[in-house]
mmCIF file of C-alpha atoms and ligand atoms in Angstrom:
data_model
loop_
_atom_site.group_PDB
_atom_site.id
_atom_site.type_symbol
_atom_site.label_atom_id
_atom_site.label_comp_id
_atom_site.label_asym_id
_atom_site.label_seq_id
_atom_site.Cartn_x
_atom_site.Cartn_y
_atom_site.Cartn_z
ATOM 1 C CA UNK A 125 68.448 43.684 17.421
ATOM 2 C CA UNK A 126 67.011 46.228 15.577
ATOM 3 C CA UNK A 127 67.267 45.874 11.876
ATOM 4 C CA UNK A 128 69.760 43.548 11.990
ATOM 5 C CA UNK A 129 72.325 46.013 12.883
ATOM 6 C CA UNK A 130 73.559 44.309 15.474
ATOM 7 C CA UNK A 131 73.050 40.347 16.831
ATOM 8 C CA UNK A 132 73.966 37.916 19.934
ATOM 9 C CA UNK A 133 75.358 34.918 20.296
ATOM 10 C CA UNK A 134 75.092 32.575 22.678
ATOM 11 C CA UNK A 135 75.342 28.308 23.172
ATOM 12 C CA UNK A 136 74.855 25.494 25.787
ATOM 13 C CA UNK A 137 76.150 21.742 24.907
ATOM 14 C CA UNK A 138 74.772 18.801 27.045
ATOM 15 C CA UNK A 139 77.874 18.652 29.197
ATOM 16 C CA UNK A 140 78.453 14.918 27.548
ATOM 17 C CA UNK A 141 79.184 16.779 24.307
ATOM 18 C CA UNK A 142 82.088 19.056 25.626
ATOM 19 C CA UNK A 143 85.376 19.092 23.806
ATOM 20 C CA UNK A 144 84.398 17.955 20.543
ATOM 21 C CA UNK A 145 84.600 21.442 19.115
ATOM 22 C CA UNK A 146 80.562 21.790 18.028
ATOM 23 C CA UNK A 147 80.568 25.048 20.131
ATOM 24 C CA UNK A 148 83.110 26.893 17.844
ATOM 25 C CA UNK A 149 81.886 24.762 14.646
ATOM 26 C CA UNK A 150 78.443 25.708 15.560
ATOM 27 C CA UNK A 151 79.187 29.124 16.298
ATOM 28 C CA UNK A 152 81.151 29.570 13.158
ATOM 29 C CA UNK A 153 78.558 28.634 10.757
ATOM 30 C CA UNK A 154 76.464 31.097 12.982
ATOM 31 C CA UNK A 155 78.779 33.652 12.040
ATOM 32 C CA UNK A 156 79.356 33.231 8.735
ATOM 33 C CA UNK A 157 74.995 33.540 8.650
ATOM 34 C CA UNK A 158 75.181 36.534 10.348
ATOM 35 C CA UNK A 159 77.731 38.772 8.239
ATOM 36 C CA UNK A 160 75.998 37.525 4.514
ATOM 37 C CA UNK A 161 73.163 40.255 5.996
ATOM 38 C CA UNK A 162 75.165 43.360 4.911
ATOM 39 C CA UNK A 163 73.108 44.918 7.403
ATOM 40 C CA UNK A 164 74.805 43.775 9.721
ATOM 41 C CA UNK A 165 77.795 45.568 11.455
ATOM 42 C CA UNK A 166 78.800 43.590 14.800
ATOM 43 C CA UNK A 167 78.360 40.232 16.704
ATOM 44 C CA UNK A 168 78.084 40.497 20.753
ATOM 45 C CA UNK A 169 78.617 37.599 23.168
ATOM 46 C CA UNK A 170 78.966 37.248 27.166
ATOM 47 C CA UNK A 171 79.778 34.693 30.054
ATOM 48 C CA UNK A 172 81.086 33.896 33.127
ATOM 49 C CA UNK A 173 84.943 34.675 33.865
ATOM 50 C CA UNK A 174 85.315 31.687 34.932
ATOM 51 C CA UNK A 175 84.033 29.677 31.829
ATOM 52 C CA UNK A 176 87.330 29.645 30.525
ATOM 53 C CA UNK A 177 86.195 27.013 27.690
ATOM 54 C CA UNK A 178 83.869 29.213 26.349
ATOM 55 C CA UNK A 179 86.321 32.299 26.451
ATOM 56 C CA UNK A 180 88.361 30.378 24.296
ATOM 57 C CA UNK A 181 85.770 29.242 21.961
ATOM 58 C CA UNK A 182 85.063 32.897 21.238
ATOM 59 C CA UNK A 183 88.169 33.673 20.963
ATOM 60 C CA UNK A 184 89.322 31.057 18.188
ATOM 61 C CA UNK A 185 86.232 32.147 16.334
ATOM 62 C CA UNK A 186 87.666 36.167 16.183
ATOM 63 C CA UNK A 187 86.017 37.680 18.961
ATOM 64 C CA UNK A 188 87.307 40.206 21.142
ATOM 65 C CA UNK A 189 87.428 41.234 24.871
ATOM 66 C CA UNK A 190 86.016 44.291 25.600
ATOM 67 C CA UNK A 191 85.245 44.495 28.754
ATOM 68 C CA UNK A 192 84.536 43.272 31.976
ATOM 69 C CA UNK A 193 80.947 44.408 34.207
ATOM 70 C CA UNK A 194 80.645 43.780 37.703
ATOM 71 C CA UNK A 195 77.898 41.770 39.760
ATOM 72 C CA UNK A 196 76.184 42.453 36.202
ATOM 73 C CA UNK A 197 74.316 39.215 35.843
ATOM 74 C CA UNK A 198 71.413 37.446 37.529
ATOM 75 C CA UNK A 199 71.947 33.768 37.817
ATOM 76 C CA UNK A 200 69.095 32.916 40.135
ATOM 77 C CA UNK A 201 68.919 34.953 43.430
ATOM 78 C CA UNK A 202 72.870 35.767 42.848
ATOM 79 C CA UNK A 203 74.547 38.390 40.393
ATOM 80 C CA UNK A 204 77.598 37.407 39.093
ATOM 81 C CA UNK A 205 80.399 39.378 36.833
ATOM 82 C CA UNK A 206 80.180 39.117 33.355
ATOM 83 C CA UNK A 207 82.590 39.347 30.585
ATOM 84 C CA UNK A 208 81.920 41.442 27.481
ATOM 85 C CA UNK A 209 83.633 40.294 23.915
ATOM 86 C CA UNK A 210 82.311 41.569 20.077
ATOM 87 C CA UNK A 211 83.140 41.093 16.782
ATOM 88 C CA UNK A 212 82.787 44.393 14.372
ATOM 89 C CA UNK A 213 82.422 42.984 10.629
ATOM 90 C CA UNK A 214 86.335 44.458 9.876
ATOM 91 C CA UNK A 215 87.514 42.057 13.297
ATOM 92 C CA UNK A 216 85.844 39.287 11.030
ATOM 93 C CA UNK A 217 87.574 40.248 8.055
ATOM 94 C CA UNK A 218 90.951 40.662 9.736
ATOM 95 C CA UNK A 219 90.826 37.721 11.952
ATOM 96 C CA UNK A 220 89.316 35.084 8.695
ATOM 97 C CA UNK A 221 92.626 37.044 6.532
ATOM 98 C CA UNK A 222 95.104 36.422 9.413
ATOM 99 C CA UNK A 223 98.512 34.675 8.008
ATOM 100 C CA UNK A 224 98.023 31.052 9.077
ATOM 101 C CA UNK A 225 101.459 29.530 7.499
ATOM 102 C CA UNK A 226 104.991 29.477 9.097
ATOM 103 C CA UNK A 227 106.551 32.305 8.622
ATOM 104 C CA UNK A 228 109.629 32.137 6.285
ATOM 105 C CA UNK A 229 111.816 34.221 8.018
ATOM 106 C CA UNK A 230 111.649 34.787 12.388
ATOM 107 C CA UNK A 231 114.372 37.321 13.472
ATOM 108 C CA UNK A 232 114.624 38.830 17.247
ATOM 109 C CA UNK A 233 115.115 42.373 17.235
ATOM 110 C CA UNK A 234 116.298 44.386 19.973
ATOM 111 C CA UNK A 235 113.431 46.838 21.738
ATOM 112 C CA UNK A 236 114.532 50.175 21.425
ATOM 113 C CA UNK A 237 112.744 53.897 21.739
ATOM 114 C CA UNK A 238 111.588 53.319 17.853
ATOM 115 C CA UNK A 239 109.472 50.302 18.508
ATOM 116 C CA UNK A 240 108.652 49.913 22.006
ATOM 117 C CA UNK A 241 104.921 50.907 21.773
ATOM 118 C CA UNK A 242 103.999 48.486 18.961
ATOM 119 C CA UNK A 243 105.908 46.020 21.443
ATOM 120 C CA UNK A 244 103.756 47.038 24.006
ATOM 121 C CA UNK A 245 100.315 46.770 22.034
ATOM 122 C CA UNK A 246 101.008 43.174 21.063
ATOM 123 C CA UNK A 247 98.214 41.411 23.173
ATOM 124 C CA UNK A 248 97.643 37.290 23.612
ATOM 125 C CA UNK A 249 94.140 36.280 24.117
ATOM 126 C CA UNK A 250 92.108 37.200 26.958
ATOM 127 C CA UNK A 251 92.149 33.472 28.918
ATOM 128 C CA UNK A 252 95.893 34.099 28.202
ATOM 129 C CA UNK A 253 96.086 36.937 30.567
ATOM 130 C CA UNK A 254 96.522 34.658 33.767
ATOM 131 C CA UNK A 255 99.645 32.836 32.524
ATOM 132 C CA UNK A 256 101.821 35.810 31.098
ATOM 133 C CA UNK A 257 102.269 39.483 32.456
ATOM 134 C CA UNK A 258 101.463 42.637 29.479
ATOM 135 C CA UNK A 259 105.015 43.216 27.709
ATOM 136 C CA UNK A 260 104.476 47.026 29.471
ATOM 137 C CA UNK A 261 104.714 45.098 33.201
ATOM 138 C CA UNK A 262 107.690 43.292 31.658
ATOM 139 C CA UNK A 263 109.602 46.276 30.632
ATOM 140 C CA UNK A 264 108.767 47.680 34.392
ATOM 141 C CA UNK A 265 110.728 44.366 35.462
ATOM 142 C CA UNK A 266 113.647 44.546 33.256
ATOM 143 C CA UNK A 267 114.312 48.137 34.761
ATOM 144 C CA UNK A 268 113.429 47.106 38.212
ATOM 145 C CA UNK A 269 114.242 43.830 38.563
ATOM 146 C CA UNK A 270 113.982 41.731 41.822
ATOM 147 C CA UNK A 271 117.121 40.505 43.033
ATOM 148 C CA UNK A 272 117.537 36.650 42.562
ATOM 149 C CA UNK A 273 118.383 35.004 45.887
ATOM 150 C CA UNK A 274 120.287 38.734 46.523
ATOM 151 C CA UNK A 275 122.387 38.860 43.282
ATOM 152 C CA UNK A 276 121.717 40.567 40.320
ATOM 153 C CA UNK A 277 119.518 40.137 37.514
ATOM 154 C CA UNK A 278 120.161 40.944 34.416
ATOM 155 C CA UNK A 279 116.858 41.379 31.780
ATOM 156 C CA UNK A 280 117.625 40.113 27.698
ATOM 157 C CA UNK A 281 114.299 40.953 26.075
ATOM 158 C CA UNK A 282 113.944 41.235 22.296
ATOM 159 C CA UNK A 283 110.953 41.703 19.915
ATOM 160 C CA UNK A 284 109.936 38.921 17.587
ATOM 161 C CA UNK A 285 109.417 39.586 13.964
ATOM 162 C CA UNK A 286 107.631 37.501 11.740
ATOM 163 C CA UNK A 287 107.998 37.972 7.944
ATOM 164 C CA UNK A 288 108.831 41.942 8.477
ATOM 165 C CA UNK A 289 106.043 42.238 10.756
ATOM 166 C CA UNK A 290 105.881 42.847 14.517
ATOM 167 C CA UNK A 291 104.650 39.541 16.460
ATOM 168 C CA UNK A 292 105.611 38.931 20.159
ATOM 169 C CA UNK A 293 107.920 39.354 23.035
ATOM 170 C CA UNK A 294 110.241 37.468 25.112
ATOM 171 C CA UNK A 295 112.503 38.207 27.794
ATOM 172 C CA UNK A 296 115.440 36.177 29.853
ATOM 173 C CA UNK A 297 116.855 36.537 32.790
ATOM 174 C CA UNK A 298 120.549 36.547 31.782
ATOM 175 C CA UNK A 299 122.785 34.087 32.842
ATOM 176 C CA UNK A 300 125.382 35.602 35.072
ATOM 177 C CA UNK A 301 127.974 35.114 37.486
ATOM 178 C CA UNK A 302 125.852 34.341 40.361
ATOM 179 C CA UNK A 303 122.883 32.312 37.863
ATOM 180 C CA UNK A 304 124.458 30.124 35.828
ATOM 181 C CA UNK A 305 120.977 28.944 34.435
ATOM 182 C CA UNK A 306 119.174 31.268 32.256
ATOM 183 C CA UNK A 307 115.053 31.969 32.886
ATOM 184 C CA UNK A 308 112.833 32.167 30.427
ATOM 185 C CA UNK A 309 110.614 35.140 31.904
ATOM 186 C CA UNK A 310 108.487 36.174 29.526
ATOM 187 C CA UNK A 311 107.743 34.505 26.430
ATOM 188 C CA UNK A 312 104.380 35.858 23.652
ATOM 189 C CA UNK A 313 102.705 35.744 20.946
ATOM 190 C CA UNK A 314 99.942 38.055 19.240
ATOM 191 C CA UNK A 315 96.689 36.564 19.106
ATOM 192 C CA UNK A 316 96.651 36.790 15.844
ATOM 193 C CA UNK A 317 99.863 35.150 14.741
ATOM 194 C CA UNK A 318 99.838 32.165 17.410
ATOM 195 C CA UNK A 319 99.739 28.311 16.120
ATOM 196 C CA UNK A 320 102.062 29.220 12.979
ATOM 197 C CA UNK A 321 105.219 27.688 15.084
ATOM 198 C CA UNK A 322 106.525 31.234 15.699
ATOM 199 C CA UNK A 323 106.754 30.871 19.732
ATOM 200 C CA UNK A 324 108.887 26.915 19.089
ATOM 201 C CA UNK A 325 111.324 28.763 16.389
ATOM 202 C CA UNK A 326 111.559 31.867 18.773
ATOM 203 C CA UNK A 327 112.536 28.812 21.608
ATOM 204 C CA UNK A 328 114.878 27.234 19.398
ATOM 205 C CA UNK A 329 116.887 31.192 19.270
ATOM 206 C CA UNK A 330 116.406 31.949 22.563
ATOM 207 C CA UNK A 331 118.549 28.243 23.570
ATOM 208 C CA UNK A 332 121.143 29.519 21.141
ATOM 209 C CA UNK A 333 121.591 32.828 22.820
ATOM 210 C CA UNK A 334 121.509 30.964 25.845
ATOM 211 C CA UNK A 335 124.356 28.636 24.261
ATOM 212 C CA UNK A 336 126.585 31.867 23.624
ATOM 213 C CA UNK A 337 125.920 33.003 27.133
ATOM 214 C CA UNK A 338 127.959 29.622 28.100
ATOM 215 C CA UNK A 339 125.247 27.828 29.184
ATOM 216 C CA UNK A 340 123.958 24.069 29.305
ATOM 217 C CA UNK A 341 120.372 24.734 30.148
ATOM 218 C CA UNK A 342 117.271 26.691 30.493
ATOM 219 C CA UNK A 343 114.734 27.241 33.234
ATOM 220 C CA UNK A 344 110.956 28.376 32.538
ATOM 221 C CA UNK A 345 108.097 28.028 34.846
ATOM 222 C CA UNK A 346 103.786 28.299 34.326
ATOM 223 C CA UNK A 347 100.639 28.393 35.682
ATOM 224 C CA UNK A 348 98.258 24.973 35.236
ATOM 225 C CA UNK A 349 94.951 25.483 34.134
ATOM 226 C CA UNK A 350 92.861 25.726 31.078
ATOM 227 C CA UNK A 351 95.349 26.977 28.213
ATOM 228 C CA UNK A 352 98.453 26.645 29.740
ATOM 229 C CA UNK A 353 101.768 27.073 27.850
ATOM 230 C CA UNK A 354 102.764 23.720 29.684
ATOM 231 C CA UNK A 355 101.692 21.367 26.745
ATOM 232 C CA UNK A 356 103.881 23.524 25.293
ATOM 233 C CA UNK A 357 107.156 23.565 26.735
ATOM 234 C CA UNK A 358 106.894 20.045 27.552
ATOM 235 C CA UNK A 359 106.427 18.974 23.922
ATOM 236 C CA UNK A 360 109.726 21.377 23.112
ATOM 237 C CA UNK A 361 111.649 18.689 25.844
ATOM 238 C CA UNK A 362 110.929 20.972 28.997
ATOM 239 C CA UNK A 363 111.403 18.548 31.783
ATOM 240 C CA UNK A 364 109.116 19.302 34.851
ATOM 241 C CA UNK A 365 111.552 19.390 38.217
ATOM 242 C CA UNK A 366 109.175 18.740 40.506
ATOM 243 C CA UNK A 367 109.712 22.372 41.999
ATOM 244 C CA UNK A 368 107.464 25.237 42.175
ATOM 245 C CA UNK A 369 107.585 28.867 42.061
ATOM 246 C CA UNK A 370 104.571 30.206 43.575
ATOM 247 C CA UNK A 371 102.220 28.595 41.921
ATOM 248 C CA UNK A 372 104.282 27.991 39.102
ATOM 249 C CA UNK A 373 105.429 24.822 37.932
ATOM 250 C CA UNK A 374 109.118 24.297 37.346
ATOM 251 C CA UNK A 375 110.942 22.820 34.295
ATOM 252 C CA UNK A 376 114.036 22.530 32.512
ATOM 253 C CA UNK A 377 115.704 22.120 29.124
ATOM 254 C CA UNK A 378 118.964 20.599 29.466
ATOM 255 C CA UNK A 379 120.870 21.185 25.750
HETATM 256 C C1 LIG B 19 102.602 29.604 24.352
HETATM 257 C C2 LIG B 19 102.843 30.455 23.095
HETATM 258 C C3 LIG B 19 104.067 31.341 23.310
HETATM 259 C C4 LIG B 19 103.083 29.474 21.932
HETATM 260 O O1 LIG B 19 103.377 30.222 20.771
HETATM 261 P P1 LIG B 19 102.871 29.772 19.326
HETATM 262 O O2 LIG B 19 103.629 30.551 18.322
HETATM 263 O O3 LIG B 19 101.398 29.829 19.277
HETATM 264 O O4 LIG B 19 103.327 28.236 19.318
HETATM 265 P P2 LIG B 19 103.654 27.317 18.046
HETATM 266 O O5 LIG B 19 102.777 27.641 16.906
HETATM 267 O O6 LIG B 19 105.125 27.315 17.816
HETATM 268 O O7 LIG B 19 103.201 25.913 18.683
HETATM 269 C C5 LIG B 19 103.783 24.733 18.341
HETATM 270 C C6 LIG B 19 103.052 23.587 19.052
HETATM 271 O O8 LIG B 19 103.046 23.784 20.463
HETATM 272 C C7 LIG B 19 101.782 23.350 20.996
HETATM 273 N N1 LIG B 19 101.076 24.511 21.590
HETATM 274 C C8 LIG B 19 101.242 25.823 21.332
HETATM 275 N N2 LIG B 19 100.466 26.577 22.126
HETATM 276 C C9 LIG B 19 99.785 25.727 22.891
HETATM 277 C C10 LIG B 19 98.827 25.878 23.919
HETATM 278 N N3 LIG B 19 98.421 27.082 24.351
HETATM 279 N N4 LIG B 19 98.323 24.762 24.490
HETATM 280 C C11 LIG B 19 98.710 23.536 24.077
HETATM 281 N N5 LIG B 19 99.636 23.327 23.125
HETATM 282 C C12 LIG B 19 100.165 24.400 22.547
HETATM 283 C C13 LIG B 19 101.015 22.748 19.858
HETATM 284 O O9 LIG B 19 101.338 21.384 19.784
HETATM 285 C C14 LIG B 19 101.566 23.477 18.668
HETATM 286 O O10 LIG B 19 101.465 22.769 17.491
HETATM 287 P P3 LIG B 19 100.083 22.796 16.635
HETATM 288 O O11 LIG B 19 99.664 24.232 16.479
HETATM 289 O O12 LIG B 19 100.500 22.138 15.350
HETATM 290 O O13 LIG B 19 99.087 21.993 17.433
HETATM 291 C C15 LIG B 19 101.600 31.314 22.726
HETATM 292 O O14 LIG B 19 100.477 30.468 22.654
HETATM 293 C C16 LIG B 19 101.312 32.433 23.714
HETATM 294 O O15 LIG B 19 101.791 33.545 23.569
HETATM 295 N N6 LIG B 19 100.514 32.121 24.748
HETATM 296 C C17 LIG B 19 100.078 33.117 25.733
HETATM 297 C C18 LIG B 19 101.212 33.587 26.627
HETATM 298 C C19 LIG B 19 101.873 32.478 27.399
HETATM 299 O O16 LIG B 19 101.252 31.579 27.958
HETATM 300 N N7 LIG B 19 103.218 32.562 27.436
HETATM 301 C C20 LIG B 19 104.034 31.659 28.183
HETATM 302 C C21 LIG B 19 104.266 32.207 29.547
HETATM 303 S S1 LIG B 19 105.267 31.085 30.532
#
């Protein structure tokens, strides 16, 4: 745009080409263009909502949703929604200085009045939306929970820190006298701290809690689709059971 205060990106791959990563390598060398004009204070891109791929291509490159337009853009005789992300010059800083390395020390820390809204503003990635509820729904749930089968449930949640700092979220349904088998409810990580094996350490506590709750195994479910926590669970020895809930695939991990 004008004076190269501001620029958009955009890319189409010859659909043989998909899944090779050239988008985001592509993109990134775009980028990195871009910002050496000091001009230069933000990035824009849009797309479909349903081109999940390409949300996530943005998305590993540092971009940002902000927002969401409806029957916005023309495709043919047809308008279609469109989804809004950007990338200010300081979300390209932060994002390239994110900590990439395991962190050396994972605690889970109860939620209480003193952190509960830096608990809340912990966000995943935009195509993560569909497969986990905000942490603000799941403290809604913990204080109104729906009965299970008619008996109680009984919400664990607990704040994950990272190194000292503030990182994700995860809440169990409790085992209790009427469920013997803990749920894994809720289970994230920040966008910026995911891939440094914080969520499989934060697994590996959450099984010993459920070991001192007395029990033998652990129950999660998820949606399929593009970015699914599946691959997941199933490479921490989730077993599928061939149930579903809703939509929602059912596994277990039998320690
Ligand atoms: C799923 C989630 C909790 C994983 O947390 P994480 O800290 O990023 O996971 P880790 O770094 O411990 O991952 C360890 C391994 O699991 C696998 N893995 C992690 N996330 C994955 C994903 N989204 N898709 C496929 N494999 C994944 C990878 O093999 C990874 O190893 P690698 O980074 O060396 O390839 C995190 O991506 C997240 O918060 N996702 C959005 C919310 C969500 O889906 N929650 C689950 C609701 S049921």
């Amino acid at each position: 745009t004008w004076d190269m205060r501001s620029a958009e990106i955009g890319y189409t791959l010859s659909a043989k080409h998909w899944g090779k990563g050239y988008a985001t390598e592509a993109s990134q060398a775009l980028i990195e263009f871009l910002f050496s004009d000091p001009r230069l204070t933000r990035i824009s891109a849009s797309l479909h909502p349903d081109n999940v791929a390409s949300a996530m291509v943005l998305e590993r490159l540092g971009f940002l949703f902000e927002g969401h337009t409806r029957l916005s853009f023309w495709v043919g005789t047809d308008n279609s929604d469109d989804w809004l992300y950007g990338m200010t010059r300081a979300d390209w800083r932060s994002w390239k200085a994110r900590p990439r390395h395991k962190p050396a020390a994972i605690q889970l820390l109860a939620v209480d009045h003193m952190n509960m809204r830096d608990v809340a503003a912990l966000r995943t990635h935009k195509s993560q939306e569909q497969f986990v509820a905000p942490v603000l729904m799941s403290f809604a749930n913990a204080l109104f929970p729906e009965p299970d089968d008619g008996g109680p449930v009984e919400p664990w949640l607990r704040a994950v820190q990272a190194d000292g700092e503030l990182v994700g979220f995860v809440m169990l349904a409790a085992r209790t006298d009427h469920q013997p088998e803990p749920y894994l409810w809720r289970m994230l990580i920040d966008r910026m701290h995911q891939r440094r094996g914080i969520g499989s350490t934060v697994l590996d506590q959450v099984v010993d809690e459920c070991k001192r709750m007395g029990a033998g195994s652990l129950m999660v479910s998820w949606g399929e689709g593009r970015g699914s926590p599946g691959p997941f669970y199933l490479s921490h020895g989730f077993q599928p059971t061939g149930e579903m809930n809703g939509s929602e695939a059912v596994a277990r991990f039998l320690f």
